[in-house]
Amino acid sequence: MNYYVMTLFPEMIESCMNTSILGRAVEAGHIKLEVRNIRDYTLDKHKKVDDYPYGGGAGMVMEAEPVYRCFESICSELGERPRVVYLTPQGQVFRQEMAREYSAEKSILFLCGHYEGIDERVLEEIVTDYVSIGDYVLTGGELPALVMMDAIARMVPGVLNNDVSAQTDSFSDGLLEYPQYTRPVEFMGRSVPDVLLSGHHEKISNWRQEQSEIRTRERRPDLYEKWKTENLS
Ligand code: 6GU
C-alpha cells in the first residue's frame, strides 16, 4: 500500500506516521509513505502558496498551481494517476466500509487543504474522492488524512499482529466490541466477570456476543437497529 500526502505541514503527517502501529507498518514495509510539501512546488520567489479570494471575503485561498505541480510530480513518479482524496467537511462521511475498500487500492493520494480551502479549478482537475471525517469543522485536512490512513492501514494484511482483530473489532460485524479485562482479578472492589475465568470457550464467546449486543443497543441504538434488521430477519 502506497500513501502519498500533499500538505503544507509535512511534519504533522510524518510525526504521527512514525509512531506506534503505523510507524511499525511503515518500518516493516507494509505501508509506503511519501509526504510532499506543497510549498516546494511554488514558482513564486517568496514561496507564497495562497492569495486573497476573488469576490472578497475572509481568509486566504490556496493557489492552484503549486498543488497541480506537486500532483504532476507524484503522477510521473507513479506512472499513473492515483485516486486523489481531498479532505473536506463537504465530502462523503468516512465509514468503516470505505476503509475496507480503500485498503484494496495500490496507491492513494491525500490532498490536505488549509485556510479557506483550495482554488476550485485544481480540485476539478485532480480530485476523485471528496471525504469528510464527520460533521464538525477542523483547521485543516492533516488530521482527517491521518484518521483515514490509520483506519485503512489496519485493514492491510500484516499491519496488525493478530489477523483476527481487524475482523472482530467494533463495526466489522456491525456491533460494538465487548468489554475487556486484564489482571488483577479485582480492582477497587470490582471483579472480572466469572465466565472469563472459567476457561469455557463456548460460554465466553456467548457472553461476549451478548455483551456486544447489550452495549450496542445502549450506546448506539442507530447501529443496533441496523444490525438487527441485517441479522435477525
Ligand atoms: Cl476532511 N476537513 C476539515 N477541514 N474539517 C473537517 C473534515 C475535513 N472532516 C470533518 N471536519
Coordinates of C-alpha atoms in Angstrom, one line a residue, residues 41-187:
Y41 CA 6.3 23.3 -5.8
T42 CA 5.5 27.0 -5.9
L43 CA 7.2 29.1 -8.6
D44 CA 6.8 32.2 -6.5
K45 CA 10.1 33.7 -5.4
H46 CA 8.8 34.2 -1.9
K47 CA 7.4 30.7 -1.8
K48 CA 3.9 32.1 -1.5
V49 CA 1.2 29.4 -1.8
D50 CA -2.0 31.4 -1.0
D51 CA -3.8 34.5 -2.1
Y52 CA -6.9 36.6 -1.5
P53 CA -10.2 35.2 -2.6
Y54 CA -11.8 36.6 -5.8
G55 CA -15.1 38.2 -4.8
G56 CA -13.7 39.1 -1.4
G57 CA -14.4 37.5 2.0
A58 CA -12.4 36.4 5.0
G59 CA -9.1 34.4 4.8
M60 CA -6.9 33.1 2.1
V61 CA -7.2 30.5 -0.6
M62 CA -4.5 28.0 -1.6
E63 CA -3.4 28.6 -5.2
A64 CA -4.0 26.0 -7.9
E65 CA -0.5 26.0 -9.4
P66 CA 1.7 24.6 -6.6
V67 CA -0.9 21.9 -5.9
Y68 CA -1.0 20.9 -9.5
R69 CA 2.7 20.8 -9.9
C70 CA 3.0 18.7 -6.8
F71 CA 0.4 16.3 -8.2
E72 CA 2.1 16.1 -11.6
S73 CA 5.4 15.2 -9.9
I74 CA 3.8 12.4 -8.0
C75 CA 2.0 11.1 -11.1
S76 CA 5.2 10.9 -13.1
E77 CA 6.8 9.0 -10.2
L78 CA 3.9 6.5 -10.1
G79 CA 3.5 6.3 -13.9
E80 CA -0.3 6.7 -13.5
R81 CA -3.0 8.9 -11.9
P82 CA -3.8 7.6 -8.5
R83 CA -7.1 8.0 -6.6
V84 CA -7.0 11.5 -5.1
V85 CA -8.8 12.0 -1.8
Y86 CA -9.5 15.7 -0.9
L87 CA -10.2 16.1 2.8
T88 CA -13.1 18.5 3.3
P89 CA -16.1 18.8 5.5
Q90 CA -18.1 19.0 2.2
G91 CA -17.2 15.3 1.4
Q92 CA -18.9 12.0 1.9
V93 CA -18.6 11.0 5.6
F94 CA -15.9 8.3 6.1
R95 CA -17.0 4.9 7.4
Q96 CA -15.6 1.5 8.1
E97 CA -16.8 0.1 4.8
M98 CA -14.9 2.8 3.0
A99 CA -11.7 2.0 5.0
R100 CA -12.0 -1.6 3.8
E101 CA -12.5 -0.6 0.1
Y102 CA -9.5 1.8 0.2
S103 CA -7.3 -0.9 1.7
A104 CA -7.5 -2.8 -1.6
E105 CA -6.0 0.2 -3.6
K106 CA -2.4 0.1 -4.6
S107 CA -1.9 3.9 -4.1
I108 CA -3.9 6.7 -2.5
L109 CA -3.0 10.4 -2.7
F110 CA -4.4 12.5 0.1
L111 CA -4.7 16.3 -0.5
C112 CA -4.8 18.4 2.6
G113 CA -6.1 21.9 2.4
H114 CA -5.8 24.8 4.8
Y115 CA -7.1 28.4 5.2
E116 CA -10.4 28.9 3.4
G117 CA -9.7 26.0 1.0
I118 CA -8.1 25.4 -2.4
D119 CA -8.8 27.0 -5.7
E120 CA -11.7 25.1 -7.2
R121 CA -10.2 24.6 -10.6
V122 CA -7.3 22.4 -9.4
L123 CA -9.8 20.3 -7.4
E124 CA -11.9 19.8 -10.5
E125 CA -8.8 18.7 -12.4
I126 CA -7.3 16.2 -10.0
V127 CA -9.7 15.1 -7.1
T128 CA -11.5 11.8 -7.5
D129 CA -13.0 11.5 -3.9
Y130 CA -14.2 14.2 -1.5
V131 CA -14.1 12.8 2.0
S132 CA -15.1 14.3 5.5
I133 CA -14.5 12.6 8.8
G134 CA -17.6 13.9 10.5
D135 CA -19.9 16.9 10.9
Y136 CA -17.6 19.4 12.6
V137 CA -15.0 21.8 11.3
L138 CA -11.3 21.4 11.6
T139 CA -8.5 23.8 10.7
G140 CA -7.0 21.6 8.0
G141 CA -7.0 18.3 6.3
E142 CA -4.0 16.8 8.0
L143 CA -5.8 15.2 11.0
P144 CA -8.5 13.8 8.7
A145 CA -5.9 12.3 6.4
L146 CA -4.2 10.7 9.4
V147 CA -7.5 9.3 10.6
M148 CA -8.1 7.8 7.2
M149 CA -4.6 6.4 6.9
D150 CA -4.9 4.8 10.3
A151 CA -8.3 3.2 9.6
I152 CA -7.2 2.0 6.2
A153 CA -3.7 0.7 7.3
R154 CA -5.2 -1.6 10.0
M155 CA -7.1 -3.4 7.2
V156 CA -3.9 -4.1 5.3
P157 CA -2.6 -7.6 5.8
G158 CA 0.4 -7.8 8.2
V159 CA -0.2 -4.4 9.8
L160 CA -1.9 -5.8 12.9
N161 CA -0.1 -8.7 14.7
N162 CA -3.2 -10.7 15.0
D163 CA -5.1 -11.1 11.8
V164 CA -8.3 -11.8 13.6
S165 CA -8.6 -8.5 15.4
A166 CA -9.2 -6.3 12.3
Q167 CA -12.2 -8.6 11.6
T168 CA -13.6 -8.8 15.1
D169 CA -13.2 -5.2 16.2
S170 CA -16.1 -2.8 16.7
F171 CA -18.1 -2.2 13.5
S172 CA -16.6 -5.0 11.4
D173 CA -19.7 -7.1 12.1
G174 CA -22.0 -4.1 12.8
L175 CA -21.8 -4.3 16.6
L176 CA -19.5 -2.6 19.2
E177 CA -16.8 -4.6 20.9
Y178 CA -17.4 -6.4 24.2
P179 CA -15.7 -5.2 27.4
Q180 CA -12.1 -6.3 28.1
Y181 CA -10.3 -7.1 31.3
T182 CA -6.8 -7.9 32.4
R183 CA -5.1 -8.6 35.8
P184 CA -5.7 -8.1 38.6
V185 CA -8.9 -10.1 39.1
E186 CA -10.2 -7.4 41.5
F187 CA -9.8 -3.6 41.1

